[in-house]
Tab-separated table of C-alpha atoms in Angstrom:
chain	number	residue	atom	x	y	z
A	288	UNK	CA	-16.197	1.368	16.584
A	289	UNK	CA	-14.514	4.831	17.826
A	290	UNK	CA	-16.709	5.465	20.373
A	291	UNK	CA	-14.771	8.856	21.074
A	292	UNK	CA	-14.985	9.845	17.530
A	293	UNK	CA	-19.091	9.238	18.201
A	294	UNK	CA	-19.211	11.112	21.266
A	295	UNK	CA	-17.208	14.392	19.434
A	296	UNK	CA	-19.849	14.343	16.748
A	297	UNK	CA	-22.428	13.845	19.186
A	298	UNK	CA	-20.975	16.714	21.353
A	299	UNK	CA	-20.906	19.055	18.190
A	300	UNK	CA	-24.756	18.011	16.902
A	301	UNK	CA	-25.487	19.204	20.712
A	302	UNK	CA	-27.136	16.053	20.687
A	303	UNK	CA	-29.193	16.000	24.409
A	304	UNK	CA	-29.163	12.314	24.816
A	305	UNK	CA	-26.244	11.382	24.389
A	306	UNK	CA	-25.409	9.539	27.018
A	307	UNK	CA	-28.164	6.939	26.451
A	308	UNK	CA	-27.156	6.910	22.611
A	309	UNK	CA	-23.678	6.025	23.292
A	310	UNK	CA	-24.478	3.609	25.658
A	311	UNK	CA	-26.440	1.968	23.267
A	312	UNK	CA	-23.775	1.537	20.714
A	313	UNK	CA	-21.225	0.435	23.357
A	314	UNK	CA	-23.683	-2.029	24.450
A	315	UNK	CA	-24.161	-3.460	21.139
A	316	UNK	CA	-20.749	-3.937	20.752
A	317	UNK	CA	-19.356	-5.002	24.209
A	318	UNK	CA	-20.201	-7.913	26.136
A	319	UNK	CA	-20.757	-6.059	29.252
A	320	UNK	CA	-23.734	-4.915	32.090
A	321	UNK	CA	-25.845	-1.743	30.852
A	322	UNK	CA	-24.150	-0.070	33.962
A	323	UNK	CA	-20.584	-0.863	33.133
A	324	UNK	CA	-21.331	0.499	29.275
A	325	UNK	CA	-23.295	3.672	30.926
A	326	UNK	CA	-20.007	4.844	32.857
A	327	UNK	CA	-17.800	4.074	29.819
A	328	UNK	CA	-19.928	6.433	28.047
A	329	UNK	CA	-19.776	9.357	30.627
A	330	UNK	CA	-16.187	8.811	30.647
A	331	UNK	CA	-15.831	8.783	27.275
A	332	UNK	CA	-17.739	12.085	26.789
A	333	UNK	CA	-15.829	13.783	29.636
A	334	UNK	CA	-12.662	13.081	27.545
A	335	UNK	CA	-14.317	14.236	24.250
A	336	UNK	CA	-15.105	17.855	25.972
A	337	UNK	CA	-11.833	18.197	27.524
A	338	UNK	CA	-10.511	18.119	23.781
A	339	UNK	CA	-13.224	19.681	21.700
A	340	UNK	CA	-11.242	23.231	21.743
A	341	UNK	CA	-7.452	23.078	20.650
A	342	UNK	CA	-5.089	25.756	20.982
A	343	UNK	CA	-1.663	26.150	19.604
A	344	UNK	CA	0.273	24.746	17.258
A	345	UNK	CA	1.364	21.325	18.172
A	346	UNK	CA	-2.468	20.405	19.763
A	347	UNK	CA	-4.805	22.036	16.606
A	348	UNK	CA	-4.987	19.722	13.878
A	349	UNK	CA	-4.533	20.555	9.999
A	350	UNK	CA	-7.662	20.239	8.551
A	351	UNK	CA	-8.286	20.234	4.871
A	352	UNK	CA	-12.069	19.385	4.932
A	353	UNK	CA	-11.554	16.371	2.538
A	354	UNK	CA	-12.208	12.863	3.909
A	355	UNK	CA	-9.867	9.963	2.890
A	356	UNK	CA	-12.613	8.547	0.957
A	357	UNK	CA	-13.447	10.983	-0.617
A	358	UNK	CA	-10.440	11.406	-2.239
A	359	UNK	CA	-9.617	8.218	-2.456
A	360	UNK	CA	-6.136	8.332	0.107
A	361	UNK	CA	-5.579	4.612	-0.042
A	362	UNK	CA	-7.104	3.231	-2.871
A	363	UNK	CA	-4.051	3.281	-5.248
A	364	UNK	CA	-5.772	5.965	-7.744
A	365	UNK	CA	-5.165	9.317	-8.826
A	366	UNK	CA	-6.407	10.684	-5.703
A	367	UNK	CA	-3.624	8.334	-3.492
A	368	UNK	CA	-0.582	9.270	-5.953
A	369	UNK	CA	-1.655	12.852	-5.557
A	370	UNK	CA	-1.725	12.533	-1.868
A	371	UNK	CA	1.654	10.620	-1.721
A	372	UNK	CA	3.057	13.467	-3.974
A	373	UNK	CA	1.868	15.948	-1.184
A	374	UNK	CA	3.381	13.829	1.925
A	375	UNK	CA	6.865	14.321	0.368
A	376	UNK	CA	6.106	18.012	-0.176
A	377	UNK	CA	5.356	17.640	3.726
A	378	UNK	CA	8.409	15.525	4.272
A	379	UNK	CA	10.692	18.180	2.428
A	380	UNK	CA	14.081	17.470	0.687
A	381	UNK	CA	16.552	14.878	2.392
A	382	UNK	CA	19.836	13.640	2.039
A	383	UNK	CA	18.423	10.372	0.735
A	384	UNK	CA	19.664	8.394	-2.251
A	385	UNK	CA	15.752	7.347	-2.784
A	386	UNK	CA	13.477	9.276	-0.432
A	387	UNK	CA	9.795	9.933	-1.308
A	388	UNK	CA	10.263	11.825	-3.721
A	389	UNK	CA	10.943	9.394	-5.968
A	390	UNK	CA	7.913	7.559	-5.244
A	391	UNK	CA	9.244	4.210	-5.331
A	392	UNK	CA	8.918	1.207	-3.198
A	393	UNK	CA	11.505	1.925	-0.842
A	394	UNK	CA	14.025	4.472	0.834
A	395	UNK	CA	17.316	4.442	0.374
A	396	UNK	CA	20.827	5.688	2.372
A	397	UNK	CA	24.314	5.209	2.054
A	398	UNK	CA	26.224	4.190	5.069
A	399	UNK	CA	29.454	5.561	6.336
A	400	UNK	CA	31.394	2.144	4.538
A	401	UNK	CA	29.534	3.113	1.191
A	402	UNK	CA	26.570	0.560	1.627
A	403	UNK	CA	23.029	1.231	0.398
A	404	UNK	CA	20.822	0.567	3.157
A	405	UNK	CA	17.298	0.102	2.333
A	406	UNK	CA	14.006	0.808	4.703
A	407	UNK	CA	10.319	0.030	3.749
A	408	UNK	CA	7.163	-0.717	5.228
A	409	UNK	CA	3.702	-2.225	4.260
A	410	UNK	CA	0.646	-1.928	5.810
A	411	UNK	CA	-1.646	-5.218	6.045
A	412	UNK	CA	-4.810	-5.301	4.089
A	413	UNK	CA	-7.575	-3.528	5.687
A	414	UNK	CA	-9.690	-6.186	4.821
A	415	UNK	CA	-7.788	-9.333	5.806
A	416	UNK	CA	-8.453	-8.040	9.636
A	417	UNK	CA	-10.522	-11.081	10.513
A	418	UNK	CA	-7.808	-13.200	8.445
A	419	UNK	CA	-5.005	-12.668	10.607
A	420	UNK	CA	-3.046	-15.689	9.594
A	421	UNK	CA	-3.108	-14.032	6.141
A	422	UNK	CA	-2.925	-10.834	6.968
A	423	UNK	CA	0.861	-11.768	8.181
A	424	UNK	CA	1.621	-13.926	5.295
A	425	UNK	CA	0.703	-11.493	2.592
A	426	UNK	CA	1.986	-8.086	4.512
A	427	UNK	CA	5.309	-9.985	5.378
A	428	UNK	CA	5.741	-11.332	1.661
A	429	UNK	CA	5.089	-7.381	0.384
A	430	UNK	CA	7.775	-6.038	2.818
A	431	UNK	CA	10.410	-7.722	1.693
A	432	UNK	CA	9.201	-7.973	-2.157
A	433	UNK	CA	10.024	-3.760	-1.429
A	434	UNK	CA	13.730	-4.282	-0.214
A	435	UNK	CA	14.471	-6.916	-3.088
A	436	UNK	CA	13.335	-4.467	-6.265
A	437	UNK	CA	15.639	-1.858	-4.855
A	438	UNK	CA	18.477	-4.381	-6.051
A	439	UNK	CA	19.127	-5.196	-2.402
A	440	UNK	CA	18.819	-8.441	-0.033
A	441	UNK	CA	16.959	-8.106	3.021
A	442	UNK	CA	18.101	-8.797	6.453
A	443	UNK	CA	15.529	-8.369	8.906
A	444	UNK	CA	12.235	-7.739	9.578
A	445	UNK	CA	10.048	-5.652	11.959
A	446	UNK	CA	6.257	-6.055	13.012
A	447	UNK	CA	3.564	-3.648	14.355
A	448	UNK	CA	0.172	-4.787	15.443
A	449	UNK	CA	-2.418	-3.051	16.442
A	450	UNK	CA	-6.281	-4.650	17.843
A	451	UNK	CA	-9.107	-3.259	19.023
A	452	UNK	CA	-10.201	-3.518	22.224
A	453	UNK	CA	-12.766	-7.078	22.200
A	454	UNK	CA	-10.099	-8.535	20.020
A	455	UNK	CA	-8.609	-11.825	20.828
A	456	UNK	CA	-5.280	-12.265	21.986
A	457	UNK	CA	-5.131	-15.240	19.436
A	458	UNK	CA	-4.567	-12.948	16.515
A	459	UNK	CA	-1.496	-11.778	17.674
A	460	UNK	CA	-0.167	-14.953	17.659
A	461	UNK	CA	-1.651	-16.264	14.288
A	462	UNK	CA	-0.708	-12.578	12.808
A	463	UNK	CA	2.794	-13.446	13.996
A	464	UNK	CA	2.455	-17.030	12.764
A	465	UNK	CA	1.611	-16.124	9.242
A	466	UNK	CA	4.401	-13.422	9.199
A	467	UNK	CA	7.116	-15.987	10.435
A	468	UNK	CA	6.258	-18.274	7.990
A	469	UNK	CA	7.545	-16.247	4.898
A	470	UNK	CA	10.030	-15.158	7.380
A	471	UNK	CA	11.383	-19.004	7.661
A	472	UNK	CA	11.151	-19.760	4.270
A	473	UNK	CA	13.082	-16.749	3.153
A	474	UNK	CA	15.481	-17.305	6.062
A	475	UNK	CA	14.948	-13.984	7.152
A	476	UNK	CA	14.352	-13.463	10.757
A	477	UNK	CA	11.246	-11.309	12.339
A	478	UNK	CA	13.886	-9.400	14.976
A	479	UNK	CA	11.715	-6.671	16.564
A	480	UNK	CA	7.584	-5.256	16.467
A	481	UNK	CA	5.096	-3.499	18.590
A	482	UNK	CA	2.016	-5.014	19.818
A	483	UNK	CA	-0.998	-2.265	20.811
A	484	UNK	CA	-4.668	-2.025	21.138
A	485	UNK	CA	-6.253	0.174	18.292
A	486	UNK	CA	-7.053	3.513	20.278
A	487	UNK	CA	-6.992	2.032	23.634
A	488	UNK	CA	-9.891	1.933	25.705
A	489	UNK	CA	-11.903	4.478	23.161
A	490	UNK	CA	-11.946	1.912	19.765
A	491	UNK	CA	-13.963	-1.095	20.645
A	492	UNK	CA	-14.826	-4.370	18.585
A	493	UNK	CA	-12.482	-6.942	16.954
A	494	UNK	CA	-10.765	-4.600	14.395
A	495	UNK	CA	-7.079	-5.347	13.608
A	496	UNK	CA	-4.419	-3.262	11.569
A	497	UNK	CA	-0.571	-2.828	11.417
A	498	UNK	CA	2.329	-3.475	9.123
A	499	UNK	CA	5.976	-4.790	8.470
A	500	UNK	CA	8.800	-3.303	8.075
A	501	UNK	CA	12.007	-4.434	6.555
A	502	UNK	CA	15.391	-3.364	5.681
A	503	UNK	CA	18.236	-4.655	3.314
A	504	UNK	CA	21.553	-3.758	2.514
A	505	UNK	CA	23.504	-3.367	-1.162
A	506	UNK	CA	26.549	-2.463	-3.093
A	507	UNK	CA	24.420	-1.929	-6.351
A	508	UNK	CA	20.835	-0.091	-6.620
A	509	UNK	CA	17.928	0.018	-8.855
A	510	UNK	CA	15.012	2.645	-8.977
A	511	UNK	CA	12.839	3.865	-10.949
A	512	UNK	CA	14.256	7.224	-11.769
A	513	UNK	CA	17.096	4.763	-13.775
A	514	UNK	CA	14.461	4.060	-16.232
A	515	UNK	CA	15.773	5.073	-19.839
A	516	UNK	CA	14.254	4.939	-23.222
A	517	UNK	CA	15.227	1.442	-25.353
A	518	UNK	CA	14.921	-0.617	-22.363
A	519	UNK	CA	12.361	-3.257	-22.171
A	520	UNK	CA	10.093	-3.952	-19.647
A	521	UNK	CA	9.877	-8.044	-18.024
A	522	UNK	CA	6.929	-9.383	-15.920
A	523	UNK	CA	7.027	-12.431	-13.900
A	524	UNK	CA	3.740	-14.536	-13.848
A	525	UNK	CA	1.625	-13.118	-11.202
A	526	UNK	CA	-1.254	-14.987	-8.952
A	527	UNK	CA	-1.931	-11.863	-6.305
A	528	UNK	CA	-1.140	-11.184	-3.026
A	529	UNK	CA	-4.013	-9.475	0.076
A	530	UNK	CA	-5.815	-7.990	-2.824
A	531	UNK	CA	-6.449	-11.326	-4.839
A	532	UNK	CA	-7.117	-12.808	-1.640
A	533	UNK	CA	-9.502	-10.430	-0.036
A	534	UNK	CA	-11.321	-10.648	-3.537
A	535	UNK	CA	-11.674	-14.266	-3.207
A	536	UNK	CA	-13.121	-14.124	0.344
A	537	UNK	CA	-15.759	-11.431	-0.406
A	538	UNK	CA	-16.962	-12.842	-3.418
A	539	UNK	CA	-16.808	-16.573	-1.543
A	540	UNK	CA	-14.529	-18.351	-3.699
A	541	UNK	CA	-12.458	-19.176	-1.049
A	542	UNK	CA	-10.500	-21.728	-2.595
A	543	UNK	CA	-8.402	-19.442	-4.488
A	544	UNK	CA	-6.694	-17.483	-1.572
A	545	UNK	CA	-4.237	-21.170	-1.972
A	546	UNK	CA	-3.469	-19.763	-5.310
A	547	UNK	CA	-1.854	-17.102	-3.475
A	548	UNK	CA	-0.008	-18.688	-1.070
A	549	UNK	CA	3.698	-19.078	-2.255
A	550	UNK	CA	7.093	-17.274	-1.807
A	551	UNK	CA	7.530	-17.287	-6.392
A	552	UNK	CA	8.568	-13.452	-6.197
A	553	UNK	CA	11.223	-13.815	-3.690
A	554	UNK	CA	12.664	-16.627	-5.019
A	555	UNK	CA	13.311	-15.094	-8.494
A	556	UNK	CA	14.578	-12.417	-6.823
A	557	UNK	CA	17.495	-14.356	-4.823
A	558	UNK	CA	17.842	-16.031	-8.274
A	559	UNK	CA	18.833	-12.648	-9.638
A	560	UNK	CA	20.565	-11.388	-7.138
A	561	UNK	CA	22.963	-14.909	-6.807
A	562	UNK	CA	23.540	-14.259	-10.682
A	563	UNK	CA	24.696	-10.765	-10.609
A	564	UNK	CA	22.840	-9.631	-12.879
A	565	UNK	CA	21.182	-6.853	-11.053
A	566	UNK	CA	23.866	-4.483	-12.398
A	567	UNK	CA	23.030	-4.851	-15.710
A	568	UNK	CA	18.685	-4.156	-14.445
A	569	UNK	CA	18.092	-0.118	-14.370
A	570	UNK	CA	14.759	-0.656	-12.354
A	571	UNK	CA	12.562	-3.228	-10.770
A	572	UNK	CA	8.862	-2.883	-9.285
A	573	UNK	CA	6.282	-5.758	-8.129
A	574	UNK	CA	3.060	-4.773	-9.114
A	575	UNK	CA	0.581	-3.749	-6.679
A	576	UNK	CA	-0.686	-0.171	-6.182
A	577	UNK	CA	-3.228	0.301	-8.470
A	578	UNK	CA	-1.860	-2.588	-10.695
A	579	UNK	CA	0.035	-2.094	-14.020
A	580	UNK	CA	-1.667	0.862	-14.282
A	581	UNK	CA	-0.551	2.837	-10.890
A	582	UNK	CA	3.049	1.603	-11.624
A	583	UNK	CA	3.534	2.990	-15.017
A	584	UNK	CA	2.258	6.025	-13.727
A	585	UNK	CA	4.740	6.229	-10.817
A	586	UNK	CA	7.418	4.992	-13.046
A	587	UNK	CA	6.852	7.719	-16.078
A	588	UNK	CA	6.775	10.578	-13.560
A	589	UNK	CA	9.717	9.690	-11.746
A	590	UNK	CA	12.265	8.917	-14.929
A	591	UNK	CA	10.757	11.090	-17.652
A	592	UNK	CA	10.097	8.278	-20.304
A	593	UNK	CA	6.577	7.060	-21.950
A	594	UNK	CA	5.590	3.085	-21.775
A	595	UNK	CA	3.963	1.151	-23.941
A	596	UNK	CA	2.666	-2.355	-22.767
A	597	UNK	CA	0.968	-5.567	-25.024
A	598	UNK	CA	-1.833	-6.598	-23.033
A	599	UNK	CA	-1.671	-10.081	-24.676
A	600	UNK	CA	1.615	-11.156	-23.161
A	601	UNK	CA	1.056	-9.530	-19.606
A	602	UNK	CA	-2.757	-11.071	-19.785
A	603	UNK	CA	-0.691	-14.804	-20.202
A	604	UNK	CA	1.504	-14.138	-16.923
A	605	UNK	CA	-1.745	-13.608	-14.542
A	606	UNK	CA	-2.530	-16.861	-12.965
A	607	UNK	CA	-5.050	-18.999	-14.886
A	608	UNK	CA	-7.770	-19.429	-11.711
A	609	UNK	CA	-6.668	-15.525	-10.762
A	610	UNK	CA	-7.502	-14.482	-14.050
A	611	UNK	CA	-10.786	-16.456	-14.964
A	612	UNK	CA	-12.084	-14.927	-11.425
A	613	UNK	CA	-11.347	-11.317	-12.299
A	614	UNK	CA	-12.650	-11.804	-15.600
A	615	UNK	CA	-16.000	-13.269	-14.188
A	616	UNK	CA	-16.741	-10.705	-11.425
A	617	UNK	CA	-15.850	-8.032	-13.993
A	618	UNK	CA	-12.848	-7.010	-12.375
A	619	UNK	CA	-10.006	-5.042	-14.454
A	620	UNK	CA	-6.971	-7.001	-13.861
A	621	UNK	CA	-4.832	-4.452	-15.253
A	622	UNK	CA	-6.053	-2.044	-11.924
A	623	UNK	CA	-5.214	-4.787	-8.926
A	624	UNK	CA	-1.950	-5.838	-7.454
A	625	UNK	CA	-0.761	-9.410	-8.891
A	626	UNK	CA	2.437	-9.187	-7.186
A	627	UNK	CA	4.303	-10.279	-10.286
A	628	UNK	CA	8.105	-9.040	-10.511
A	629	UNK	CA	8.524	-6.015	-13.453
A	630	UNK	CA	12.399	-5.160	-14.497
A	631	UNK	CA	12.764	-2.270	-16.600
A	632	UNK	CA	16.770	-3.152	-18.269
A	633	UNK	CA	18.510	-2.900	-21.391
A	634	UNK	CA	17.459	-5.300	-24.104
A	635	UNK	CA	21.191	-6.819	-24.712
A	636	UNK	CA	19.817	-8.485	-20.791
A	637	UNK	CA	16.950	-9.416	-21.115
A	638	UNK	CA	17.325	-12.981	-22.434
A	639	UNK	CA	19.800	-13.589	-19.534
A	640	UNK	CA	17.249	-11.997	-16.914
A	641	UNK	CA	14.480	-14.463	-18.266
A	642	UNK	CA	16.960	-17.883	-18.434
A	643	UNK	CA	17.985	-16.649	-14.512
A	644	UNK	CA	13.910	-16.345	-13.303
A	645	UNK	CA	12.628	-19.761	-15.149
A	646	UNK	CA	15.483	-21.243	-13.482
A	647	UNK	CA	13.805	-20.468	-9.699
A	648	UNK	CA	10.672	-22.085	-11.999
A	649	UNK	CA	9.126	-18.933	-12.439
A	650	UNK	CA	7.844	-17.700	-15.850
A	651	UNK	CA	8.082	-14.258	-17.663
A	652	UNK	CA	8.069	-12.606	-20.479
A	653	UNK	CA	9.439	-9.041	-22.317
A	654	UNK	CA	5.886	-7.444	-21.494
A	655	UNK	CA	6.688	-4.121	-23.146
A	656	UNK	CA	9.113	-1.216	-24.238
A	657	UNK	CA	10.382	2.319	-22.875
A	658	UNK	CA	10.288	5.153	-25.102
A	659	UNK	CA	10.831	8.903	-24.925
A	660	UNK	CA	7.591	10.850	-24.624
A	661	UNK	CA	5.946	10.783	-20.979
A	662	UNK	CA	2.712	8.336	-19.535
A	663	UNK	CA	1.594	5.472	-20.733
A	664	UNK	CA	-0.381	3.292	-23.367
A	665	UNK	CA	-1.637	-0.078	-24.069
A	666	UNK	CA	-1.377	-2.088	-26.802
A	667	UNK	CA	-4.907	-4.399	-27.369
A	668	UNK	CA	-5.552	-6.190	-30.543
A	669	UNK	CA	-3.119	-4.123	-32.113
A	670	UNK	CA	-4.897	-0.534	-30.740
A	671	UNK	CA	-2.953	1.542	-28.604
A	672	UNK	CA	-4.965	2.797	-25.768
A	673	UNK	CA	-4.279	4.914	-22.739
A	674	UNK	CA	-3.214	3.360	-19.829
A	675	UNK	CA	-3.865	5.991	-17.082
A	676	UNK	CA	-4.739	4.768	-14.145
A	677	UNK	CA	-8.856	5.357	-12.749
A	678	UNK	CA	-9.648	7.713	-9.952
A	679	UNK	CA	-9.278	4.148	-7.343
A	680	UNK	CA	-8.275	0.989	-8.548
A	681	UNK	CA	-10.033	-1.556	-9.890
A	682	UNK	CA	-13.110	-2.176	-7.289
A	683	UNK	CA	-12.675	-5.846	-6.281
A	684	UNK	CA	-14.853	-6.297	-3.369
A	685	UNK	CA	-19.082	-6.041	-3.263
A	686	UNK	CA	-18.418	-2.723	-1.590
A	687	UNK	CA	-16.207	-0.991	-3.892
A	688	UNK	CA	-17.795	-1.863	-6.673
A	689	UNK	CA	-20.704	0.362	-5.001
A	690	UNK	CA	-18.935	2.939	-4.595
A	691	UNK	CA	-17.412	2.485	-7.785
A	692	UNK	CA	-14.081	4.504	-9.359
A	693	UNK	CA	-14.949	7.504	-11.340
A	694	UNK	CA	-13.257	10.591	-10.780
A	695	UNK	CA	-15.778	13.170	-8.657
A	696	UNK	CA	-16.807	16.101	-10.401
A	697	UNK	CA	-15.264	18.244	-8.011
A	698	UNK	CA	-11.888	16.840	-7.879
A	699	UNK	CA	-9.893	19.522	-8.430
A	700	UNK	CA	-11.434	21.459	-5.845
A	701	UNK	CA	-10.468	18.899	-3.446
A	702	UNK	CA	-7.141	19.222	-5.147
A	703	UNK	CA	-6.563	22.471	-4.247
A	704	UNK	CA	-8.171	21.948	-0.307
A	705	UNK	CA	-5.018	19.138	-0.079
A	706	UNK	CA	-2.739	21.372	-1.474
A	707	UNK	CA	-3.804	24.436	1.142
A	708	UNK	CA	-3.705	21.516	4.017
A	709	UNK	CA	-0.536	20.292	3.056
A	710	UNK	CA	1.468	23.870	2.868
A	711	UNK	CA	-0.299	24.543	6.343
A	712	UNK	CA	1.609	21.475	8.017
A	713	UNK	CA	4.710	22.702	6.343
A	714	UNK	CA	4.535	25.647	8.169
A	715	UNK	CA	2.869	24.772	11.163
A	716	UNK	CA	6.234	22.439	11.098
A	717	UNK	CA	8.516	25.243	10.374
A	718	UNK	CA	7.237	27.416	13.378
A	719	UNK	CA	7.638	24.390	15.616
A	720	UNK	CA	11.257	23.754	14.720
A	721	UNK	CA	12.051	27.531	15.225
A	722	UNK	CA	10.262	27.332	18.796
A	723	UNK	CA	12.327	24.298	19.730
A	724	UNK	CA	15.433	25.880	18.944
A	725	UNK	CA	14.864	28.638	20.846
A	726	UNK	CA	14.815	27.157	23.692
């Protein structure tokens, strides 16, 4: 609970008690004496009116008047790849081989000795915060899943954890634990992290959140702007990653987070890289924001091309218990992440690309084909479809489902609110730079 974030709203309702309201909430939160909770709160509200009226540039915040959920920042839907559009209009142009602009899974720079070097980072799932074990195992796994479909091998990892205030030391440690355990598998180390509460003393409860980070080095590269018409598109078999999981949990068919438990992905990725055929591979994704769906997207923006997918053959690559699950909670497979491998390469490859994967005992199949045209379809029983993705991804949790994943009527409205906000912190950033140099 952000108990400052209460007392702001509080302080703008002009609400008269309160004092006694925010005691309340700290008390049902905190294991501590109504006194001890009762000077919390005045202190807490003394801080909130000392910052209630910004001035200047650096202290007032950008505001765009659309909430995160309500536009679905996060969600891996039309409303997050719009958003991650923005942030790189934010971010500006770079002398990046792969920046943001290119919306793909990781960054990319070239050293002084000619070396791609390769950056990414992964937040853990929101909702594995009470999983923390997992939470580690699944972020960890994701981070370096990033550096290998860049073409590259990773070398290190990084950490950053952050818990709330009542949390338990303990999940730091089985966070860590969980991380380390991909990280000795895949021989490569954890070197470096952060460890913080969530908001200090003003976010209390048990909450946890924070990411990985990784970074690999190369001599070759693939992206998604390499994408070209005639190549084919691969997909390893796929059992799901902190999505899968966290849709096991919450539904309480706990038994098949195990399903997800395995290091498949970066094995057939070593397997590639060992056999040099990465080369010969013009692009490489796993398959997580927003599923199949969110990737094509990303993928047809970035290179230009249309792709066209058979829904039979990626439907036999989702894991058998992962798949019957989905199916019976209703859940569009096609919208989650699977974490399954997809290489975009020429054909003339792809028979060498699938004898290299099975060898690491992984299966996959030629999934699809790139064409010229822009988006994407589906082919089902013979039909081609569309195969935009929804306004969030597929709702795989009690709660989403609630809230559901149609696009809000007033969507582009909000569209054009992000796109005010957004130019604002451009130039709120441009006056900044000018006043440092000045002095």
């Amino acid at each position: 609970m952000d108990i400052e974030g209460y007392a702001k709203r509080g302080l703008g309702k002009n609400e008269t008690d309160l004092e006694d309201k925010l005691t309340a909430r700290i008390l049902e939160v905190k294991d501590t004496s109504p006194q001890h909770a009762r000077k919390l709160a005045q202190a807490t509200i003394i801080e909130a009116k000392a910052t209630l009226d910004l001035k200047g540039d650096v202290l007032k915040p950008t505001i765009s008047g659309v909430t995160m959920g309500q536009f679905g920042v996060g969600s891996r839907g039309l409303g997050d790849f719009y958003t991650h559009e923005k942030i790189a209009e934010v971010i500006g142009k770079t002398k990046a081989v792969v920046d943001t602009t290119h919306l793909d899974d990781s960054g990319v720079v070239r050293s002084d000795a000619g070396e791609y070097i390769i950056l990414t980072v992964d937040g853990m799932h929101s909702r594995l915060s009470d999983y923390s074990f997992l939470a580690g195992f699944h972020v960890a796994r994701a981070a370096l899943r990033d550096i290998y479909v860049m073409g590259a091998r990773p070398v290190a990892m990084l950490s950053d954890i952050h818990v709330a205030d009542d949390g338990d030391v303990g999940k730091v440690f089985d966070h860590i634990a969980g991380i380390t355990t991909v990280s000795e598998l895949s021989g490569i180390p954890l070197i470096t992290g952060s460890t913080l509460r969530i908001g200090g003393d003003m976010v209390i409860g048990e909450r946890m959140t924070g990411g990985v980070g990784a970074v690999g080095v190369s001599t070759e590269l693939t992206s998604r702007e390499q994408t070209q018409a005639k190549d084919v598109i691969l997909m390893t078999e796929g059992a799901g990653g902190g999505t899968i999981s966290t849709t096991a949990l919450y539904y309480g068919m706990h038994d098949i987070v195990d399903e997800t438990i395995n290091i498949k992905f970066l094995e057939a990725c070593e397997k590639l890289l060992d056999s040099g055929l990465v080369k010969f591979i013009h692009a490489m994704t796993d398959v997580t924001n927003g599923g199949i769906r969110g990737d094509a997207k990303e993928i047809s923006r970035t290179a230009g091309v249309k792709l066209i997918f058979e829904e039979k053959k990626m439907r036999e690559l989702v894991n058998p218990r992962v798949l019957e699950m989905l199916e019976s909670l209703e859940i569009d497979y096609l919208g989650v992440s699977l974490d399954a491998l997809l290489i975009i390469a020429p054909e003339e490859y792809a028979q060498d690309i699938m004898k290299t994967i099975r060898s690491a005992d992984v299966d996959i199949a030629i999934i699809g084909r790139v064409v010229e045209g822009t988006g994407s379809e589906i082919i089902i029983n013979g039909e081609a479809r569309d195969f935009t993705p929804r306004f969030r991804e597929s709702a795989y949790t009690p709660i989403k489902k609630m809230i559901g994943d149609e696009k809000p009527r007033d969507f582009d409205d909000m569209k054009k609110a992000i796109d005010k906000a957004a130019l604002i912190a451009m130039e709120k950033k441009r006056r900044v730079i000018e006043m440092i140099k000045r002095k």
